[in-house]
Structures are given as structure tokens and as C-alpha cells.
Tab-separated table of C-alpha atoms in Angstrom:
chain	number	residue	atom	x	y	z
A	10	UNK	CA	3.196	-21.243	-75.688
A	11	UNK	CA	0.877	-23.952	-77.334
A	12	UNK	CA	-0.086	-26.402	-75.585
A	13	UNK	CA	-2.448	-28.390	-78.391
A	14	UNK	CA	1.369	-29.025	-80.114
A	15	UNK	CA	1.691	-33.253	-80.954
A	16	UNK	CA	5.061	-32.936	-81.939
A	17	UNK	CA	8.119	-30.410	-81.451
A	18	UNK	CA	8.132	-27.464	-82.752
A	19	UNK	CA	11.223	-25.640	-81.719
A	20	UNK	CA	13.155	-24.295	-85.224
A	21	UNK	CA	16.267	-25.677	-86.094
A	22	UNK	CA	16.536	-27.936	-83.259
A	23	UNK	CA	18.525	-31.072	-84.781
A	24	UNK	CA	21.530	-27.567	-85.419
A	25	UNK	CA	21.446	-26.951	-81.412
A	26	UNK	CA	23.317	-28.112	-78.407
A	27	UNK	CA	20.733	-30.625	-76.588
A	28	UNK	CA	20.147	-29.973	-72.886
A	29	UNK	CA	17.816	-32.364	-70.625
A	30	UNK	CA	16.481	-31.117	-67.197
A	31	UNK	CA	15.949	-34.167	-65.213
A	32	UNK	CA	14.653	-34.705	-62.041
A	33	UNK	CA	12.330	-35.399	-58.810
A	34	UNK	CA	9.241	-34.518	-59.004
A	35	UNK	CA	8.457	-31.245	-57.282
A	36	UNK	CA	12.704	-30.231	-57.147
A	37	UNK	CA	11.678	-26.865	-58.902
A	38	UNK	CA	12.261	-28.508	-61.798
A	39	UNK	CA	9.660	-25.991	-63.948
A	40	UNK	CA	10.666	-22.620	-62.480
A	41	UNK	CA	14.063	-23.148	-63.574
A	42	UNK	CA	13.341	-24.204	-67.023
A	43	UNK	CA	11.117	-20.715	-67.147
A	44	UNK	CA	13.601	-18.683	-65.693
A	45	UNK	CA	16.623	-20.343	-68.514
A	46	UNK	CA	14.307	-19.888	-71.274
A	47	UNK	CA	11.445	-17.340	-71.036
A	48	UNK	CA	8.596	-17.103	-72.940
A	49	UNK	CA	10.807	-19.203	-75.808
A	50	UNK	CA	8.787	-22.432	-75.295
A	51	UNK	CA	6.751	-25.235	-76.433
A	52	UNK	CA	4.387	-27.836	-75.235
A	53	UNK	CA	4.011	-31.118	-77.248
A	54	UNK	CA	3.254	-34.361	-76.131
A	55	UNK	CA	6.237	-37.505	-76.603
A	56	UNK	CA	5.517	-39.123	-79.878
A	57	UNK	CA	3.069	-42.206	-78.921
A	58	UNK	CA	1.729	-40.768	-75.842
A	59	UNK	CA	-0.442	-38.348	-73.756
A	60	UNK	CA	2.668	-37.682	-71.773
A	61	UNK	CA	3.247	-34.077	-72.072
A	62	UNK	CA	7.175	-32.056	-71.991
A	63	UNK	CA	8.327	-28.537	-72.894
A	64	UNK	CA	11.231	-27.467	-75.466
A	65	UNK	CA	12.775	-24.221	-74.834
A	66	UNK	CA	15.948	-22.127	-76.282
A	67	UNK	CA	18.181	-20.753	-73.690
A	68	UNK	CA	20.596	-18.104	-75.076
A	69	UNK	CA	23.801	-16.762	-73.626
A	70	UNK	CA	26.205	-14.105	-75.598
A	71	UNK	CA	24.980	-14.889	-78.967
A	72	UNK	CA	24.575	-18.874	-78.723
A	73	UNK	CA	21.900	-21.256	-78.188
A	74	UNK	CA	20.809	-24.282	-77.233
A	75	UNK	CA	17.448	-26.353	-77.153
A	76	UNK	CA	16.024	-27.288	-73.400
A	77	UNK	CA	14.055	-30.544	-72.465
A	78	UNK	CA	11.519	-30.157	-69.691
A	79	UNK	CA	11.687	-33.998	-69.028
A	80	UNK	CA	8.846	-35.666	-66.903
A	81	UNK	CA	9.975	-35.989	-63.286
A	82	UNK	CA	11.053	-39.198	-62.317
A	83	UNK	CA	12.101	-41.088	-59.602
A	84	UNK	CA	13.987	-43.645	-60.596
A	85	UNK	CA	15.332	-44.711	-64.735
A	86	UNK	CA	13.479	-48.102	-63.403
A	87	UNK	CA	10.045	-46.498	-65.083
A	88	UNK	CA	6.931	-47.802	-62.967
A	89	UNK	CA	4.505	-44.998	-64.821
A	90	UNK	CA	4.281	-43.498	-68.547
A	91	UNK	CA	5.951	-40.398	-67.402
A	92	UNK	CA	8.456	-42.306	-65.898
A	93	UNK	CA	8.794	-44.626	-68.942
A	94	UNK	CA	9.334	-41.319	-71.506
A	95	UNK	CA	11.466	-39.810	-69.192
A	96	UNK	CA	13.950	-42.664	-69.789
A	97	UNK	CA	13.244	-43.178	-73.768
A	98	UNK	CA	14.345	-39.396	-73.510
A	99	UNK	CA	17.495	-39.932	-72.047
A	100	UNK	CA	17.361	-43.011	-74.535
A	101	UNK	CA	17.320	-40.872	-77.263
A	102	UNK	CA	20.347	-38.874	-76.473
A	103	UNK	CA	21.548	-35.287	-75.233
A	104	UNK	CA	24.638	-33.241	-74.955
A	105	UNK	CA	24.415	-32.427	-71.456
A	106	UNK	CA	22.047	-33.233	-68.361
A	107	UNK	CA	21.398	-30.609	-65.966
A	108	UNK	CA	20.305	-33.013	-62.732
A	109	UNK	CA	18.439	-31.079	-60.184
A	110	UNK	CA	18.585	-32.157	-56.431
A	111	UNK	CA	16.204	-30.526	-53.973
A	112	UNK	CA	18.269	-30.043	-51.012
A	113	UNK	CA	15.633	-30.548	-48.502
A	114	UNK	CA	15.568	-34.109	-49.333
A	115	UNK	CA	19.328	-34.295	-50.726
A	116	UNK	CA	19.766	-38.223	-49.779
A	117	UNK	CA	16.660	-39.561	-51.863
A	118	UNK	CA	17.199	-37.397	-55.067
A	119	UNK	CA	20.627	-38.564	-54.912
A	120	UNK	CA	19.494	-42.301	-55.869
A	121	UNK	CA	18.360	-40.578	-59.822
A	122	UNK	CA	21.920	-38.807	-60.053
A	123	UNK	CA	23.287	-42.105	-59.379
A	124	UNK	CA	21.369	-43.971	-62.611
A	125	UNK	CA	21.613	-40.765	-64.738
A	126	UNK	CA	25.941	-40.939	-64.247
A	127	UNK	CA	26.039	-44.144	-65.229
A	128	UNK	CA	24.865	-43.115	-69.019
A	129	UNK	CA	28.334	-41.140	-69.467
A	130	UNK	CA	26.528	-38.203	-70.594
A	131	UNK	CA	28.350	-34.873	-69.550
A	132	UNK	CA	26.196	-33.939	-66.423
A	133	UNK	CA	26.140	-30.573	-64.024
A	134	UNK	CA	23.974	-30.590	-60.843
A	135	UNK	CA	21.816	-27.690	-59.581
A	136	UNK	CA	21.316	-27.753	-55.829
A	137	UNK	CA	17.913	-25.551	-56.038
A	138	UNK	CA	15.866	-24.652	-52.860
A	139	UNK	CA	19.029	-24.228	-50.621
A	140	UNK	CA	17.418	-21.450	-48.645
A	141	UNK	CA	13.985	-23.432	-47.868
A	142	UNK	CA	16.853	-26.177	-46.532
A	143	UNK	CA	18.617	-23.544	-44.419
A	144	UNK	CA	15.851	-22.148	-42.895
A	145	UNK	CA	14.412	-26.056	-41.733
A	146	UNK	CA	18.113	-26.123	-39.997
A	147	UNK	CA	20.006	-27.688	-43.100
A	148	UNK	CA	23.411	-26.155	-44.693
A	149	UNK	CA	25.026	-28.220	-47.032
A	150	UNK	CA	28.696	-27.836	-48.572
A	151	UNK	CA	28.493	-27.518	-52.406
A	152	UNK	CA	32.378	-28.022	-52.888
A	153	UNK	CA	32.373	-31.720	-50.628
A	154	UNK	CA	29.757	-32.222	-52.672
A	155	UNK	CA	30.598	-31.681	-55.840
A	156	UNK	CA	33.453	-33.742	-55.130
A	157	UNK	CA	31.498	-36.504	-53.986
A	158	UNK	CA	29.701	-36.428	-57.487
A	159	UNK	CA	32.639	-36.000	-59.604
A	160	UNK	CA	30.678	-32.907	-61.150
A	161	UNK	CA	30.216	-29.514	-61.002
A	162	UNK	CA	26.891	-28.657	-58.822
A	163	UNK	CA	25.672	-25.230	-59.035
A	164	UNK	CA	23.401	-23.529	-55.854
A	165	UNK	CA	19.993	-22.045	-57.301
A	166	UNK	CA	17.413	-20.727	-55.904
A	167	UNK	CA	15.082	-20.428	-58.957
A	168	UNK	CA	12.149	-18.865	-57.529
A	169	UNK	CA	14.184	-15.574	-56.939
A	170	UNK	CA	16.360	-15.834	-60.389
A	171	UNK	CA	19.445	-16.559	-58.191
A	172	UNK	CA	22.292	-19.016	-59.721
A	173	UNK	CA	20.374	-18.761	-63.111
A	174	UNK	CA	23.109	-16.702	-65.145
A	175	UNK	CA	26.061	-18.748	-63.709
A	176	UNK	CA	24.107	-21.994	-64.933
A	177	UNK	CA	23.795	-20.300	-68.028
A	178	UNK	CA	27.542	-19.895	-68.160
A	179	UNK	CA	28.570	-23.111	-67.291
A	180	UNK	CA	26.621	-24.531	-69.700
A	181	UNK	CA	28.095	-22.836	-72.761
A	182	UNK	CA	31.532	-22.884	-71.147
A	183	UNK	CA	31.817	-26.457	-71.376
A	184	UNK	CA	32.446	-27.326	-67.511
A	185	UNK	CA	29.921	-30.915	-67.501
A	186	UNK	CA	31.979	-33.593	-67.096
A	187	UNK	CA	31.315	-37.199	-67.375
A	188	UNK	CA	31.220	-38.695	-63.800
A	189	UNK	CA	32.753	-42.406	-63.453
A	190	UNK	CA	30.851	-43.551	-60.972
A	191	UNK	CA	30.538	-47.146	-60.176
A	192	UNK	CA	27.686	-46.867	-57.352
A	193	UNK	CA	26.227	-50.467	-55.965
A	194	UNK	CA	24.354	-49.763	-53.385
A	195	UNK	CA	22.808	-46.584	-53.498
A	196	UNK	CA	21.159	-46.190	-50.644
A	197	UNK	CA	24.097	-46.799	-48.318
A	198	UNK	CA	26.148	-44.072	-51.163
A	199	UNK	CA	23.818	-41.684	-50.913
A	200	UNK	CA	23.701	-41.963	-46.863
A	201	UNK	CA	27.290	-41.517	-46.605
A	202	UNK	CA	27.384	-38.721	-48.948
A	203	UNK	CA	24.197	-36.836	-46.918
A	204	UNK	CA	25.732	-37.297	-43.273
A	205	UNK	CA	28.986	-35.468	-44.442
A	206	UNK	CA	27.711	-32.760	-46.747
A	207	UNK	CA	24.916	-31.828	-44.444
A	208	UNK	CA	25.297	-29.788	-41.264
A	209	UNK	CA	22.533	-28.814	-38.969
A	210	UNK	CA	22.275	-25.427	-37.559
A	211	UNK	CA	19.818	-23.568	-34.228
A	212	UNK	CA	16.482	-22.258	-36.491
A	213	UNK	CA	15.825	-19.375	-35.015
């Protein structure tokens, strides 16, 4: 990896399917983009700025695509410079959006899923840290939600490589869908959606 890199550097790039990882900051955001791309990376700073990203290649039975680390963000309403690139990125394009929810705090990620559907830009969630969420008495249902998003989400837990090769899959298998979602209000949305996804269990 270089890290001194000003401007991507990832060959053949404008020939590969374009993937953005978006997100929360702190979601595990980074581990998965390691554990779908390796040591197949680069660090480069968005043209303009000091704001820095990484490009990867993820490969699955012979194809390839290009991966965008994109700054974690809160909201597509930028109120920093990381924020700010993070939506010229999205700005700019991409084939698919892998959206990653933390599920510890499920209802306030849910408020950046919400602004990314509304670009129409095919779109699968990852629910990572599932087991941290279990163990604080949290168990969500991934089918009620997926239906809730109109879009496949897929359970990770990236630290320990688990959910990784059926990402891979479904993003080469063409299963990201465009969600039609007409949110107002998100907080009240994202409310609903949390109190009937979410069960709590005894921690023992």
C-alpha cells in the first residue's frame, strides 16, 4: 500500500464494475474493505483535498471489480471535508453501494441508508457487528428487515471473515436492487423500523 499516492492508482479502473462502501463512522467500515480486497489496495487523497480514501480490487471466480473506501459520514448533508467528498463521491457515480449499518446502533445509521436510496443507485446492506449486538441483549431479524429496506442486507461479522464470501457473491451475482423509497421523516421511519426488527433477549 502507498500511502504518499495524490491520485488513483488502481490499473484499469474506468474497465471495472464500481463499488462504494459507505457508511457511519466506526460501523467496521475498514475491516471489511480489508477482508474483500487484501493486500490489493491504494491510498490517495480526493483530487483537491487532504481528505484521504482507499481503492481496492475484490475478485470472485475470475472477475473483478474496483472498491471505494469512502470517508464515513453521517449524513449526505456534509458539515466536514470528509463529509463533503464523501458525497462528491457518490456525486461522481458507482455501480453499486454496499451501505453498512452497525447493528448496535441500527436506528441512527438507518437515517444515511435513507439519503443514499434516494440516489437510485443499486444498493445491498451489510448488517456487520451482529454478535457485539447480541451479546448487549439485541437480535435483530435480517429478513423483516430487508423487507423494510426494499434490499438485500447481508449479516457480517468482519472481524472474524464471516459473511465476507456471500457478499462477495452477491455482488457479482447481480442481487442490488434499486430501493423506491420515499422516506419524509426519517427519524420517525427509522424508529418504526428499529422497534419491530429488534428483539431483546436475558444477557447472561
Amino acid at each position: 500500500m502507498d500511502c504518499h499516492q495524490t491520485t488513483p492508482v488502481v490499473k484499469d479502473r474506468e474497465n471495472l464494475k464500481k463499488i462504494l462502501l459507505m457508511g457511519n463512522p466506526n460501523v467496521g467500515k475498514s475491516v471489511l474493505f480489508n477482508r474483500l480486497t487484501g493486500l490489493d489496495v491504494v491510498a490517495a487523497n480526493y483530487t483537491g483535498t487532504t481528505v484521504s480514501y482507499h481503492e481496492g480490487i475484490i475478485r470472485y471466480k475470475g472477475e473483478k471489480a474496483l472498491l471505494i473506501d469512502v470517508p464515513g459520514t453521517y449524513s449526505l448533508n456534509a458539515l466536514s471535508k470528509a463529509e463533503e467528498v464523501a458525497t462528491r463521491m457518490l456525486d461522481d457515480g458507482a455501480d453499486i453501494i454496499i451501505c453498512v449499518l452497525d447493528a448496535t446502533h441500527l436506528e441512527r445509521n438507518l437515517h444515511l441508508a435513507f439519503d443514499i436510496q434516494k440516489r437510485n443507485i443499486p444498493i445491498i446492506f451489510v448488517l456487520n457487528l451482529g454478535d457485539v449486538a447480541y451479546r448487549r441483549g439485541l437480535e435483530i431479524n435480517i429478513n423483516l428487515l430487508s423487507k423494510y429496506l426494499n434490499a438485500p442486507v447481508i449479516e457480517t461479522v468482519a472481524v472474524k471473515r464471516i459473511g465476507i464470501d456471500t457478499l462477495k457473491e452477491a455482488l457479482f451475482t447481480g442481487i442490488a436492487s434499486i430501493s423506491d423509497v420515499k422516506t419524509v421523516d426519517y427519524v420517525e421511519k427509522a424508529k418504526e423500523i428499529t422497534s419491530n426488527v429488534i428483539t431483546k433477549h436475558d444477557v447472561k
